[in-house]
Coordinates of C-alpha atoms in Angstrom, one line a residue:
Chain K
E1 CA -15.5 23.1 17.5
A2 CA -14.8 19.7 19.9
G3 CA -12.7 17.6 18.1
V4 CA -13.2 13.8 17.6
T5 CA -13.2 11.9 20.6
Q6 CA -12.8 8.8 21.7
S7 CA -13.3 6.1 24.7
P8 CA -12.1 4.6 26.7
T9 CA -8.2 5.6 26.6
H10 CA -7.5 2.5 27.3
L11 CA -9.3 -0.8 27.6
I12 CA -7.2 -4.3 29.4
K13 CA -9.4 -7.6 28.3
T14 CA -8.3 -11.0 28.3
R15 CA -8.3 -13.6 25.7
G16 CA -11.6 -14.6 24.4
Q17 CA -13.1 -11.5 25.9
Q18 CA -15.3 -8.9 23.6
A19 CA -14.4 -5.3 23.9
T20 CA -16.8 -2.1 22.7
L21 CA -15.1 1.2 21.8
R22 CA -16.8 4.0 21.2
C23 CA -16.0 7.5 18.8
S24 CA -17.8 10.6 18.7
P25 CA -17.3 12.6 15.4
I26 CA -16.6 16.4 15.0
S27 CA -19.9 18.9 15.0
G28 CA -21.5 18.3 11.1
H29 CA -19.6 14.8 10.4
T30 CA -21.2 12.1 9.3
S31 CA -18.0 9.7 8.3
V32 CA -16.4 8.0 10.3
Y33 CA -13.1 5.7 10.2
W34 CA -12.0 3.0 12.2
Y35 CA -8.3 2.3 11.6
Q36 CA -5.9 -0.8 13.9
Q37 CA -2.3 0.4 14.5
A38 CA -0.7 -2.2 15.8
L39 CA 3.6 -2.9 16.8
G40 CA 4.9 -3.0 13.5
L41 CA 2.2 -2.9 11.4
G42 CA 1.5 0.4 11.1
L43 CA -1.7 2.1 10.7
Q44 CA -4.4 -0.1 9.0
F45 CA -7.9 0.8 7.5
L46 CA -10.7 -1.5 9.8
L47 CA -14.3 0.2 8.6
W48 CA -16.0 2.8 7.4
Y49 CA -19.2 4.0 8.6
D50 CA -21.3 7.2 6.4
E51 CA -25.1 7.8 7.3
G52 CA -25.3 5.0 9.5
E53 CA -24.6 2.3 6.8
E54 CA -20.9 0.4 6.4
R55 CA -19.3 1.8 2.9
N56 CA -16.2 -0.1 3.1
R57 CA -14.2 -2.9 4.8
G58 CA -10.3 -3.6 5.5
N59 CA -9.4 -6.7 5.5
F60 CA -10.0 -8.2 8.9
P61 CA -12.0 -11.1 10.3
P62 CA -15.9 -9.9 10.7
R63 CA -15.3 -10.6 14.5
F64 CA -14.3 -6.7 13.8
S65 CA -17.7 -5.7 13.2
G66 CA -19.4 -2.2 14.0
R67 CA -22.1 0.4 13.9
Q68 CA -22.9 4.0 13.7
F69 CA -25.6 5.5 15.1
P70 CA -28.4 8.1 14.5
N71 CA -26.2 11.0 15.9
Y72 CA -23.2 10.1 13.3
S73 CA -21.4 8.4 16.5
S74 CA -20.1 4.7 15.9
E75 CA -19.1 1.7 18.3
L76 CA -15.8 -1.1 17.3
N77 CA -16.6 -4.3 18.7
V78 CA -14.3 -6.8 18.7
N79 CA -15.5 -10.3 19.6
A80 CA -13.6 -13.3 20.6
L81 CA -10.1 -10.9 21.8
E82 CA -7.0 -12.9 20.8
L83 CA -3.5 -11.1 22.1
E84 CA -3.0 -10.0 18.5
D85 CA -5.8 -7.7 18.4
S86 CA -3.4 -6.0 21.2
A87 CA -3.2 -2.5 19.5
L88 CA -4.0 1.8 19.2
Y89 CA -7.6 1.6 17.8
L90 CA -7.9 5.1 15.7
C91 CA -11.3 6.8 15.0
A92 CA -11.7 9.7 11.9
S93 CA -14.4 11.8 11.1
S94 CA -14.8 13.7 7.7
R95 CA -17.7 15.6 6.6
S96 CA -18.8 13.2 3.9
G97 CA -17.7 10.0 2.7
G98 CA -15.1 8.9 0.6
A99 CA -11.7 10.4 -1.0
R100 CA -12.3 14.1 -1.2
E101 CA -12.8 14.7 2.4
T102 CA -9.9 15.6 4.6
Q103 CA -9.8 12.8 7.5
Y104 CA -9.4 13.6 11.0
F105 CA -8.6 11.4 14.2
G106 CA -9.3 10.7 17.6
P107 CA -6.5 10.1 20.0
G108 CA -7.4 6.8 20.2
T109 CA -8.2 3.2 22.3
R110 CA -4.9 1.4 23.4
L111 CA -6.6 -2.5 24.0
L112 CA -4.1 -4.7 25.6
V113 CA -5.4 -8.7 24.9
L114 CA -3.4 -10.8 27.7
Chain P
K1 CA -2.9 -2.9 -4.4
Q2 CA -1.4 -0.1 -3.1
E3 CA 1.4 0.3 -1.1
V4 CA 3.1 3.1 0.8
T5 CA 7.0 3.1 1.9
Q6 CA 9.2 6.3 3.5
I7 CA 12.4 7.2 3.8
P8 CA 13.6 7.1 5.6
A9 CA 12.4 5.0 8.8
A10 CA 14.3 7.0 11.0
L11 CA 16.6 10.5 11.4
S12 CA 18.5 12.6 13.8
V13 CA 19.3 16.3 12.6
P14 CA 20.4 18.3 14.7
E15 CA 18.2 21.7 15.7
G16 CA 17.9 24.2 12.6
E17 CA 18.6 21.6 10.0
N18 CA 16.1 21.4 7.1
L19 CA 15.2 18.7 6.0
V20 CA 13.1 16.5 3.9
L21 CA 11.3 13.3 4.1
N22 CA 9.6 10.5 1.4
C23 CA 7.2 9.3 0.4
S24 CA 6.6 6.5 -2.5
F25 CA 2.8 5.2 -3.5
T26 CA 2.5 2.3 -6.4
D27 CA -1.1 3.0 -7.6
S28 CA -0.6 6.7 -8.7
A29 CA -4.6 6.4 -8.5
I30 CA -4.7 8.1 -5.6
Y31 CA -7.0 11.5 -4.8
N32 CA -5.4 13.2 -2.3
L33 CA -2.4 12.9 -0.1
Q34 CA -2.1 13.8 3.3
W35 CA 0.7 14.2 5.8
F36 CA 0.4 13.6 9.2
R37 CA 2.2 13.9 12.6
Q38 CA 1.6 10.8 15.6
D39 CA 3.6 11.9 18.7
P40 CA 4.1 8.8 21.3
G41 CA 1.4 7.0 21.8
K42 CA -1.3 9.8 20.4
G43 CA -3.2 10.0 17.6
L44 CA -2.9 12.2 14.1
T45 CA -2.3 15.6 13.2
S46 CA -3.3 16.2 10.0
L47 CA -0.3 18.6 8.6
L48 CA -0.8 18.8 5.2
L49 CA -2.9 18.0 2.5
I50 CA -2.3 18.1 -1.4
Q51 CA -4.9 17.1 -4.2
S52 CA -4.3 15.0 -6.9
S53 CA -4.3 17.9 -8.6
Q54 CA -1.2 19.9 -7.4
R55 CA 1.8 20.1 -7.1
E56 CA 2.4 21.1 -3.9
Q57 CA 1.2 23.0 -0.4
T58 CA 2.5 24.9 2.4
S59 CA 1.9 25.5 6.1
G60 CA 4.5 27.8 7.8
R61 CA 7.9 25.9 7.7
L62 CA 6.0 22.7 6.3
N63 CA 6.1 22.6 2.9
A64 CA 4.8 19.2 0.7
S65 CA 5.0 18.4 -2.7
L66 CA 3.4 15.8 -4.8
D67 CA 4.3 14.2 -8.6
K68 CA 1.5 12.3 -9.1
S69 CA 3.0 10.9 -12.5
S70 CA 6.0 8.9 -10.3
G71 CA 4.2 8.3 -7.6
R72 CA 6.4 10.6 -4.9
S73 CA 5.7 13.2 -2.2
T74 CA 8.4 14.8 -0.2
L75 CA 8.1 16.7 2.6
Y76 CA 10.5 19.5 3.6
I77 CA 10.9 21.0 7.4
A78 CA 12.9 24.4 6.8
A79 CA 14.8 25.4 10.7
S80 CA 13.7 22.2 12.3
Q81 CA 13.1 22.1 16.3
P82 CA 13.1 19.8 18.8
G83 CA 9.3 20.3 18.5
D84 CA 9.7 18.7 15.5
S85 CA 10.6 15.6 17.5
A86 CA 7.5 13.2 16.4
T87 CA 6.8 10.1 13.8
Y88 CA 5.5 11.2 10.3
L89 CA 3.2 9.4 8.5
C90 CA 2.3 9.9 4.7
A91 CA -1.2 9.2 3.4
V92 CA -3.2 8.8 -0.1
S93 CA -6.9 8.1 -0.4
H94 CA -7.8 6.7 -3.7
A95 CA -10.0 7.5 -6.0
G96 CA -12.3 3.9 -6.5
G97 CA -12.4 0.1 -6.3
T98 CA -12.7 -1.5 -3.4
S99 CA -10.4 0.9 -1.6
Y100 CA -12.7 3.6 -1.9
G101 CA -13.2 5.6 1.0
K102 CA -10.0 4.4 3.0
L103 CA -6.8 6.0 3.1
T104 CA -3.4 4.0 3.3
F105 CA -0.2 4.4 4.9
G106 CA 3.2 4.4 5.3
Q107 CA 5.1 2.9 7.6
G108 CA 6.6 6.6 8.9
T109 CA 9.5 8.6 9.5
I110 CA 10.6 8.8 13.0
L111 CA 12.0 12.1 13.2
T112 CA 14.7 13.1 16.8
V113 CA 15.3 16.7 16.7
H114 CA 18.2 17.5 19.2
P115 CA 18.9 20.6 21.0

């Protein structure tokens, strides 16, 4: 069974540009979660999508947004990039949403903003 | 607001030692607690998940315990090996409220096992 996949593996952008990160969940999983791991800040929850709907959102500005497609894959969009957006962005999926299910993580997309 | 703390921040041990990593959390209203491993620049690998009703879980050389009432968990690694070198993260899932669905992570313990 294939795990969670993310693309691209690395992304270099300049300040003010937009970045789009993609995630494909494990087959049969309907929930997708996004986390940011910035240097010195640890892993922080960004967004949770389940069945195409945004279910919860972390303490991030509105320029962080995303969506979930009918096949349960997901996109994370970051507009008006700032230098501090440089981080490893991790996607996770679970069989269904909420607290009870184990979240399985992908390898991440490393975003560098210059 | 849930806060998760891991002690120590870094640990260096010789191969073969048994070791304990600690995790504490401030809000006991958790659904479960997970221990992850992260290799440099990589994603997370789930090691053990303990439901809030459980006291411990074991997988191979790993044993994790949970004391929900005191807000503590420990990860015990037996007979450590150089391949165990990685960052170990604990995370709690929330039973409800505005934090529902998300995992709150500790800052991690960087483990180095030298031959």
